[in-house]
PDB file of C-alpha atoms in Angstrom:
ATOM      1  CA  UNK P   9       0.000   0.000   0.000  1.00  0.00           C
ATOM      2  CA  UNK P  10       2.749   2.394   1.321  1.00  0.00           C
ATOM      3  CA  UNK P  11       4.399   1.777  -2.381  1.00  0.00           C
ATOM      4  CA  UNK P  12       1.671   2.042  -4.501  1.00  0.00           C
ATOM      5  CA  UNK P  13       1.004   5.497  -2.791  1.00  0.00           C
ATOM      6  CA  UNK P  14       4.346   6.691  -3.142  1.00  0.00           C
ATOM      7  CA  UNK P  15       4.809   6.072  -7.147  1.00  0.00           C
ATOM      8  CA  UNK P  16       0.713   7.357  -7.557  1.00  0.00           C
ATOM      9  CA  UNK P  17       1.713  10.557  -5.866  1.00  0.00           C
ATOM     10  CA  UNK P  18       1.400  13.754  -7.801  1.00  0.00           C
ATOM     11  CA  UNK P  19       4.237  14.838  -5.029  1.00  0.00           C
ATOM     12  CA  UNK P  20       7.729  14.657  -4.896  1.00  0.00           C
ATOM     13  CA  UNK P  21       8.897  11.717  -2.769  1.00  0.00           C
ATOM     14  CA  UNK P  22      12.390  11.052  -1.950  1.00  0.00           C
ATOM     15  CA  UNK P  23      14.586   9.387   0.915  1.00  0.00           C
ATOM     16  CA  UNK P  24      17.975   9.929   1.827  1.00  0.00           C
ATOM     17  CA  UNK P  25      20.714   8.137   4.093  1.00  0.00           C
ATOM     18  CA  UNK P  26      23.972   9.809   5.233  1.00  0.00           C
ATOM     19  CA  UNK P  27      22.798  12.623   2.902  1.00  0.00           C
ATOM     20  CA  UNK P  28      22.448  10.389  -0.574  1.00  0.00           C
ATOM     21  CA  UNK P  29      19.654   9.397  -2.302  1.00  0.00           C
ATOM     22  CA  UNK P  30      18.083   6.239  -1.403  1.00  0.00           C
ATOM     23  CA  UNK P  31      15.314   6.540  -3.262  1.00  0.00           C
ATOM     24  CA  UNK P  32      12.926   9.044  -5.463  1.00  0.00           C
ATOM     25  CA  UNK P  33       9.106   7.961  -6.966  1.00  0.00           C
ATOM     26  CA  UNK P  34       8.074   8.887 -10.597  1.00  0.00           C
ATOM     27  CA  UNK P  35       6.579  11.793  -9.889  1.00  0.00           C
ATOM     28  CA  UNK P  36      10.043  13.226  -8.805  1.00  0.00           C
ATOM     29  CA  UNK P  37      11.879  11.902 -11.576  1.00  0.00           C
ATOM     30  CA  UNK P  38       9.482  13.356 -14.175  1.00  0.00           C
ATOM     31  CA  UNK P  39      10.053  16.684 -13.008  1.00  0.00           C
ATOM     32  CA  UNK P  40      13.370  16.731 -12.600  1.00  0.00           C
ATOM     33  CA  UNK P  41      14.150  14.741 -16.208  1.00  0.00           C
ATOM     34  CA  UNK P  42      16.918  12.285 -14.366  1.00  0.00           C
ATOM     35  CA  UNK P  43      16.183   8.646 -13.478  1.00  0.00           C
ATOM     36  CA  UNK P  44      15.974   7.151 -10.731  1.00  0.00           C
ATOM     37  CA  UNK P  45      19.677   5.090 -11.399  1.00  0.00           C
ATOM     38  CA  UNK P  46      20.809   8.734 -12.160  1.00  0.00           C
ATOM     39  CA  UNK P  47      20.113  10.028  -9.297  1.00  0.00           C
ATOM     40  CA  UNK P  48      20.350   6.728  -6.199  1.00  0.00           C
ATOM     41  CA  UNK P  49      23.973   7.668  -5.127  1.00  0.00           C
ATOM     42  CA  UNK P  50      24.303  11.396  -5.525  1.00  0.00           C
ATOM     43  CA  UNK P  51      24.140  13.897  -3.379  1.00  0.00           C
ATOM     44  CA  UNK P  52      21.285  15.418  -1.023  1.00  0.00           C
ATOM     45  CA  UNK P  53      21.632  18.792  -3.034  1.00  0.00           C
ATOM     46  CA  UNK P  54      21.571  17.240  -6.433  1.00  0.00           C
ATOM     47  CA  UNK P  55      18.183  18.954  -7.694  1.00  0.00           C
ATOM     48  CA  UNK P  56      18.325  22.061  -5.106  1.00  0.00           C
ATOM     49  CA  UNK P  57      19.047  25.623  -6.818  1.00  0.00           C
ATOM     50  CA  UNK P  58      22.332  26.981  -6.232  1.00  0.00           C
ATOM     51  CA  UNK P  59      21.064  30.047  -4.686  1.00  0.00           C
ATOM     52  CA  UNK P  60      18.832  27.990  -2.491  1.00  0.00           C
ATOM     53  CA  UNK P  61      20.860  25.378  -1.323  1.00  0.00           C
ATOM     54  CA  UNK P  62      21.899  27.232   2.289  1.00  0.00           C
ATOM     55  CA  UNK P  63      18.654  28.224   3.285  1.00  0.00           C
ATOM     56  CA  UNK P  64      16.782  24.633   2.117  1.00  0.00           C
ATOM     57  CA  UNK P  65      19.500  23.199   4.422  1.00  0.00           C
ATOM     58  CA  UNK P  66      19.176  25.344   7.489  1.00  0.00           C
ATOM     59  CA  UNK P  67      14.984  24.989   7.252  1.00  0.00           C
ATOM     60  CA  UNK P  68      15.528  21.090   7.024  1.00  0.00           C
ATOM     61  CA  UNK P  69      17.647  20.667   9.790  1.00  0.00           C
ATOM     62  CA  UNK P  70      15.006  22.893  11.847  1.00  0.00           C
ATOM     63  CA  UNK P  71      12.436  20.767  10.484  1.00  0.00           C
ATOM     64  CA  UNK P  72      14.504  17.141  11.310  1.00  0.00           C
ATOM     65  CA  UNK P  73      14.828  18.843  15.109  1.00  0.00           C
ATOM     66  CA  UNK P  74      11.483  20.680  15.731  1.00  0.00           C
ATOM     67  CA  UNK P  75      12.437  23.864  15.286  1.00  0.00           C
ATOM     68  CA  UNK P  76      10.174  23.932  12.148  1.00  0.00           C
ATOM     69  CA  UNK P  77       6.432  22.625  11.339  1.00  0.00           C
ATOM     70  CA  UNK P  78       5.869  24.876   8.298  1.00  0.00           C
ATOM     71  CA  UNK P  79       6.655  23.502   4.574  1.00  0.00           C
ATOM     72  CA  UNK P  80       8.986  26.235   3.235  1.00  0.00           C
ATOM     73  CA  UNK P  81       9.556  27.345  -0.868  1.00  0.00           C
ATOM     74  CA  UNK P  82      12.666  26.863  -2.675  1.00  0.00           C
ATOM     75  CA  UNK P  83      13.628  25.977  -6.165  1.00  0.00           C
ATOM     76  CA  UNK P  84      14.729  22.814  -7.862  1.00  0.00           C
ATOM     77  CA  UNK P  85      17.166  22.915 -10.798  1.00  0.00           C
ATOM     78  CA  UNK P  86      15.484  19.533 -13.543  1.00  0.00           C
ATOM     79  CA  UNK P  87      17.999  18.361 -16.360  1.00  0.00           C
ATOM     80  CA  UNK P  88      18.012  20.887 -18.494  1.00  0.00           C
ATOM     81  CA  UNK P  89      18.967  23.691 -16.063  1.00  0.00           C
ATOM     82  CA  UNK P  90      15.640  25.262 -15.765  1.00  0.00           C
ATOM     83  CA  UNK P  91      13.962  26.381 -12.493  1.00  0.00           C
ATOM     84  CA  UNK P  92      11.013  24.606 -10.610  1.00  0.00           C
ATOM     85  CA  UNK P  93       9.249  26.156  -7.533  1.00  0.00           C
ATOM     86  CA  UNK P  94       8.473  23.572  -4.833  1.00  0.00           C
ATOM     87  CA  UNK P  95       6.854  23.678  -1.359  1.00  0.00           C
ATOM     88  CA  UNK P  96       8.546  20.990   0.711  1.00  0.00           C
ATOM     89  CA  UNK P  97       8.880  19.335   4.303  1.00  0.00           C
ATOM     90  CA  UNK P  98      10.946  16.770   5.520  1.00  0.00           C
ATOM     91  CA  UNK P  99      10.899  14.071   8.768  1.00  0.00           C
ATOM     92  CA  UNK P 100      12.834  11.793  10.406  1.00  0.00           C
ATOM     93  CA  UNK P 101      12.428   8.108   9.151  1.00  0.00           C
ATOM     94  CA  UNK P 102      14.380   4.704   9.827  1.00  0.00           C
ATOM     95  CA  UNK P 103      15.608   3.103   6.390  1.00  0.00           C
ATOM     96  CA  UNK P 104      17.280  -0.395   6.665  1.00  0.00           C
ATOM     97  CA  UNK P 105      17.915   0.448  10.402  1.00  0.00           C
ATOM     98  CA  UNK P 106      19.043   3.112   9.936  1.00  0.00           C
ATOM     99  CA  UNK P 107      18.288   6.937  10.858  1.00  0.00           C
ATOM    100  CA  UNK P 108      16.984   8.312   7.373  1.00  0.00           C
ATOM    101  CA  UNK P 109      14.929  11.108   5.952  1.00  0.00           C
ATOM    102  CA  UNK P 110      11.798  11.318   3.675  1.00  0.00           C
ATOM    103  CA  UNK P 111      11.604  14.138   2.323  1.00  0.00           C
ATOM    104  CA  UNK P 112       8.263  15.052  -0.110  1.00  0.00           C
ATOM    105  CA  UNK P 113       7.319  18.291  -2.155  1.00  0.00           C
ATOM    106  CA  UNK P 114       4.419  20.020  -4.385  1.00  0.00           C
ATOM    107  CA  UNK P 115       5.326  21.615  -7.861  1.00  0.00           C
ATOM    108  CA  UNK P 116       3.893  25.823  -7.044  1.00  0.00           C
ATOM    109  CA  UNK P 117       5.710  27.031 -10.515  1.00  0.00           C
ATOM    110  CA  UNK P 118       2.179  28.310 -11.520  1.00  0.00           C
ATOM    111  CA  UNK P 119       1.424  30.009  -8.279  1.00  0.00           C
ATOM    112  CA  UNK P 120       4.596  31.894  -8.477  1.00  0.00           C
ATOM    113  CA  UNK P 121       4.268  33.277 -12.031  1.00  0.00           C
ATOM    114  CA  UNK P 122       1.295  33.997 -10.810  1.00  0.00           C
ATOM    115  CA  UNK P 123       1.983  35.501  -7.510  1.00  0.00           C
ATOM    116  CA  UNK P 124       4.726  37.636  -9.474  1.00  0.00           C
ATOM    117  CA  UNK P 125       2.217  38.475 -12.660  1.00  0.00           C
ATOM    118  CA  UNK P 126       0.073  40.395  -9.661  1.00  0.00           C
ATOM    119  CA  UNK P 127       2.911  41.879  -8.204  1.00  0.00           C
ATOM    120  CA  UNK P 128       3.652  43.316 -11.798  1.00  0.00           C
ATOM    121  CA  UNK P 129       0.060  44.402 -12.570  1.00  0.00           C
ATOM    122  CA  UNK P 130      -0.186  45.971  -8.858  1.00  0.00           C
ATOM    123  CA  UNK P 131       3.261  47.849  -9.235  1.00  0.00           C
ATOM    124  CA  UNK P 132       2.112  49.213 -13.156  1.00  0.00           C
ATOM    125  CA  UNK P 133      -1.281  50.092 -11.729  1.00  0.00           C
ATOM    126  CA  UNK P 134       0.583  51.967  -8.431  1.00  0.00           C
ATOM    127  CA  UNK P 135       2.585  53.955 -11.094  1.00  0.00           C
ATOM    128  CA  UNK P 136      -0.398  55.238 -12.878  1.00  0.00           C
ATOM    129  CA  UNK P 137      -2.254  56.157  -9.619  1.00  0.00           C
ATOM    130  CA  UNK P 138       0.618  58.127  -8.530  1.00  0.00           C
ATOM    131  CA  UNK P 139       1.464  59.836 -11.491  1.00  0.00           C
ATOM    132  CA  UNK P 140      -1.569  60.394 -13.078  1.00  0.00           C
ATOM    133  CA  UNK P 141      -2.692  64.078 -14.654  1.00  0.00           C
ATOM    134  CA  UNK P 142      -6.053  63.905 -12.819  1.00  0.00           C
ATOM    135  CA  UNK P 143      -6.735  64.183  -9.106  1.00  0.00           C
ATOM    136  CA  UNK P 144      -7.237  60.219  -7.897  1.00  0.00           C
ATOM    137  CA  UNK P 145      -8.024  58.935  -4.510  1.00  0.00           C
ATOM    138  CA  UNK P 146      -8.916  56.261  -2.207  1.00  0.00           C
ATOM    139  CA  UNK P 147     -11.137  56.147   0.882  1.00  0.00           C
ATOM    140  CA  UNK P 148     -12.746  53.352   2.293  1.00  0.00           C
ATOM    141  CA  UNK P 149     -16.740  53.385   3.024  1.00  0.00           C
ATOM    142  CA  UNK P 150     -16.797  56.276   5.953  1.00  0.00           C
ATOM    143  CA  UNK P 151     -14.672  58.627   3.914  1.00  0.00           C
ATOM    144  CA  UNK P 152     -11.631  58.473   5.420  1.00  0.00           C
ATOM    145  CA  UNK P 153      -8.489  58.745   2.796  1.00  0.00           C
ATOM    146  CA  UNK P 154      -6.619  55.404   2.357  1.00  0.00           C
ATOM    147  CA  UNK P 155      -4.256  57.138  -0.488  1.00  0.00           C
ATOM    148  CA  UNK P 156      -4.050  60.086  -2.547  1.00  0.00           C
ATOM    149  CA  UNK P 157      -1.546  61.207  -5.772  1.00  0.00           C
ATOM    150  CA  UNK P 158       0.303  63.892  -6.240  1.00  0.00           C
ATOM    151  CA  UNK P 159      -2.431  65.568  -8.469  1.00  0.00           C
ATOM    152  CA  UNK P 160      -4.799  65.594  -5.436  1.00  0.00           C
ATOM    153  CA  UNK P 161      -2.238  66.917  -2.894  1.00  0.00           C
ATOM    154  CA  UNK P 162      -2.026  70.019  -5.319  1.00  0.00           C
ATOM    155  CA  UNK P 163      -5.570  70.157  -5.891  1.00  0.00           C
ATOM    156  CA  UNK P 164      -6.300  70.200  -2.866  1.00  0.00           C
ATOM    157  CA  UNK P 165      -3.355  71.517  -0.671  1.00  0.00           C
ATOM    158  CA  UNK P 166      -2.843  69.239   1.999  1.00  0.00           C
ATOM    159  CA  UNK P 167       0.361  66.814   1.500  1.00  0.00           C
ATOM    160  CA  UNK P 168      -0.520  62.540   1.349  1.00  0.00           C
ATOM    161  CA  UNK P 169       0.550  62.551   4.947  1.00  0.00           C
ATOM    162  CA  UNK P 170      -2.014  65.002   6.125  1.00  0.00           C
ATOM    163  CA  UNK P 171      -4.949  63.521   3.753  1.00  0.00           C
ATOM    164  CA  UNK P 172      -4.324  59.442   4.716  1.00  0.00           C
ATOM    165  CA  UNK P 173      -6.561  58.421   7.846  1.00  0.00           C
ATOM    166  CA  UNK P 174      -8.785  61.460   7.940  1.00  0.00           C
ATOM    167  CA  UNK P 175     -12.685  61.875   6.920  1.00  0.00           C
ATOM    168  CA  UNK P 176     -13.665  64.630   4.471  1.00  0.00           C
ATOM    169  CA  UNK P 177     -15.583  65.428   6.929  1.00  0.00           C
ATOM    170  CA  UNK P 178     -12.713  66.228   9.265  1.00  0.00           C
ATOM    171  CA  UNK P 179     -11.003  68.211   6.772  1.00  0.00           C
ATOM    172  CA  UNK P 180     -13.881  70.566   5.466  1.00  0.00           C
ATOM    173  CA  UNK P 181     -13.044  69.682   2.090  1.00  0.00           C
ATOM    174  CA  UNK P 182     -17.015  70.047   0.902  1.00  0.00           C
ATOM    175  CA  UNK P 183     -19.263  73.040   2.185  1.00  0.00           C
ATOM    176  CA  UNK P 184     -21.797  71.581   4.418  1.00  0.00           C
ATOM    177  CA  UNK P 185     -24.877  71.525   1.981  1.00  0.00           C
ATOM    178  CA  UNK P 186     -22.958  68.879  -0.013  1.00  0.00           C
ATOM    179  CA  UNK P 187     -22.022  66.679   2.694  1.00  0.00           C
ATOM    180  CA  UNK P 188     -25.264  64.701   2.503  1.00  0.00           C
ATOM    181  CA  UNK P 189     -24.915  63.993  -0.749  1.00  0.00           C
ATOM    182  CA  UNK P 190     -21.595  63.006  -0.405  1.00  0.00           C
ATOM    183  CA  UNK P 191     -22.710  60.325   2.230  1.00  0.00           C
ATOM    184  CA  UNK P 192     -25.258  59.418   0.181  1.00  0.00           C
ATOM    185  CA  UNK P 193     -23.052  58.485  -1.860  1.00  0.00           C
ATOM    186  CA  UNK P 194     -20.912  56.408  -0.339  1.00  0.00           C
ATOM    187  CA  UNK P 195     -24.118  54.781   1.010  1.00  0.00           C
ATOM    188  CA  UNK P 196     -24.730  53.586  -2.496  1.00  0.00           C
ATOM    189  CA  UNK P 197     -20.532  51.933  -2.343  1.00  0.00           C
ATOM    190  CA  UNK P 198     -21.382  50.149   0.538  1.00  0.00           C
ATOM    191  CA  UNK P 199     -24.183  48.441  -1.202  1.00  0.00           C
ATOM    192  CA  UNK P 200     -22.196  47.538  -4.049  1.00  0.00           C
ATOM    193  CA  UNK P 201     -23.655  50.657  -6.737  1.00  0.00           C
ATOM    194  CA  UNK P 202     -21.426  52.524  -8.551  1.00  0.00           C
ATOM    195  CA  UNK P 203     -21.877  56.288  -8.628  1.00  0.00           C
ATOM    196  CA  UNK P 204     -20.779  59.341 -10.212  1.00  0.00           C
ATOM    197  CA  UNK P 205     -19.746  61.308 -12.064  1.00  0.00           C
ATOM    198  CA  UNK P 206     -21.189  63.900  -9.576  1.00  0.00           C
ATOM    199  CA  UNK P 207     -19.925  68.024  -9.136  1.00  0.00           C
ATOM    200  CA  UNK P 208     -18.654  69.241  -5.541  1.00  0.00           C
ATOM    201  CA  UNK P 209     -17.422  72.296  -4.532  1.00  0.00           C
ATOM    202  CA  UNK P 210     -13.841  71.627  -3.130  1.00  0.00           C
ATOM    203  CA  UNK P 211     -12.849  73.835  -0.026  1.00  0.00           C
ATOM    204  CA  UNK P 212      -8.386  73.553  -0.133  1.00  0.00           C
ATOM    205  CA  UNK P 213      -6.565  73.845   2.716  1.00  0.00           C
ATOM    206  CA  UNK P 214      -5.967  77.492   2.612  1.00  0.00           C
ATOM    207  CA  UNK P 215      -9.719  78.223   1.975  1.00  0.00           C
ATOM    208  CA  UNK P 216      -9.665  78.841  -1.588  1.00  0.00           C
ATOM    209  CA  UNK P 217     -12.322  77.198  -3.646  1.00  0.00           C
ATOM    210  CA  UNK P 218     -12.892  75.536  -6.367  1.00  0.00           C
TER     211      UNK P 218
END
């Protein structure tokens, strides 16, 4: 049974003894390219990443002495020299007799590309917040400011700093007769309906308005 599971898994399996492989299951030596006979003999590090080979050794001897329950990330080199991003673990086993370790892991290429596709798409869209030509900010659902650009510190006059965590309301930016209709407003957000576009007098920070 214990066999049959480890060459159906869709997970990395692997054991090693006095830091050599023992043993890995097909799913292991599809994604690295080697076979097994390639592999049985060679050392614990054969697969790991140059760059990653310190830190996936300090996590697994945490791991092998308690120190660590959490699977941790690193990247596995296959034959032809291209990167693979894993989530791991390892334990303590007895092979033959003798102390061992099983080690298993989960293929999370996709989620990365995709993790760093987001990244990407939130640092473009952070850019064209910032720098945009019109007057853009955030608030949440009571109005305070959760970010402002550089367009609506000068519309305004009050500097990021002084607008971030503060209510319109607070600030006087609208004349009292258009403060209901601002809430109103946002009363329609918080229900999920879009508004807008809608005019408002703007009160800056020295008074002026516009």
């Amino acid at each position: 049974l214990y066999q049959t599971l480890t060459e159906k898994s869709q997970a990395g399996i692997y054991c090693l003894l006095d830091r050599k492989f023992q043993y890995i299951n097909p799913e292991l030596a599809r994604e690295s390219g080697f076979s097994p006979h390639e592999v049985v003999g060679a050392d614990d590090m054969r697969f790991i990443h140059p760059d990653d080979r310190d830190m996936v050794r300090e996590n697994a001897i945490k791991m092998l002495k308690g120190g660590r329950s959490t699977p941790f990330e690193f990247r596995l080199t296959d034959k032809d020299r291209q990167a693979r991003w894993v989530i791991g673990s390892v334990t303590n086993i007895h092979y033959r007799g003798r102390p061992a370790i099983l080690g298993h892991y989960i293929n999370i290429t996709e989620r990365k590309k995709a993790e760093e596709e987001l990244r990407s798409s939130e640092e473009r869209l952070s850019i064209l917040f910032k720098f945009a030509p019109d007057a853009c900010y955030l608030s949440d659902l009571k109005g305070n400011f959760i970010d402002g650009n550089k367009a609506a510190e000068e519309i305004t006059g009050y500097k990021r700093d002084e607008l971030i965590g503060k209510s319109f309301l607070k600030l006087k930016l609208l004349p009292p007769r258009q403060i209901l209709k601002a809430a109103a407003l946002l009363a329609k957000n918080a229900l999920g309906q879009p508004t807008g576009p809608d005019e408002f007098t703007l009160t800056r920070k020295d008074g002026t308005k516009l």
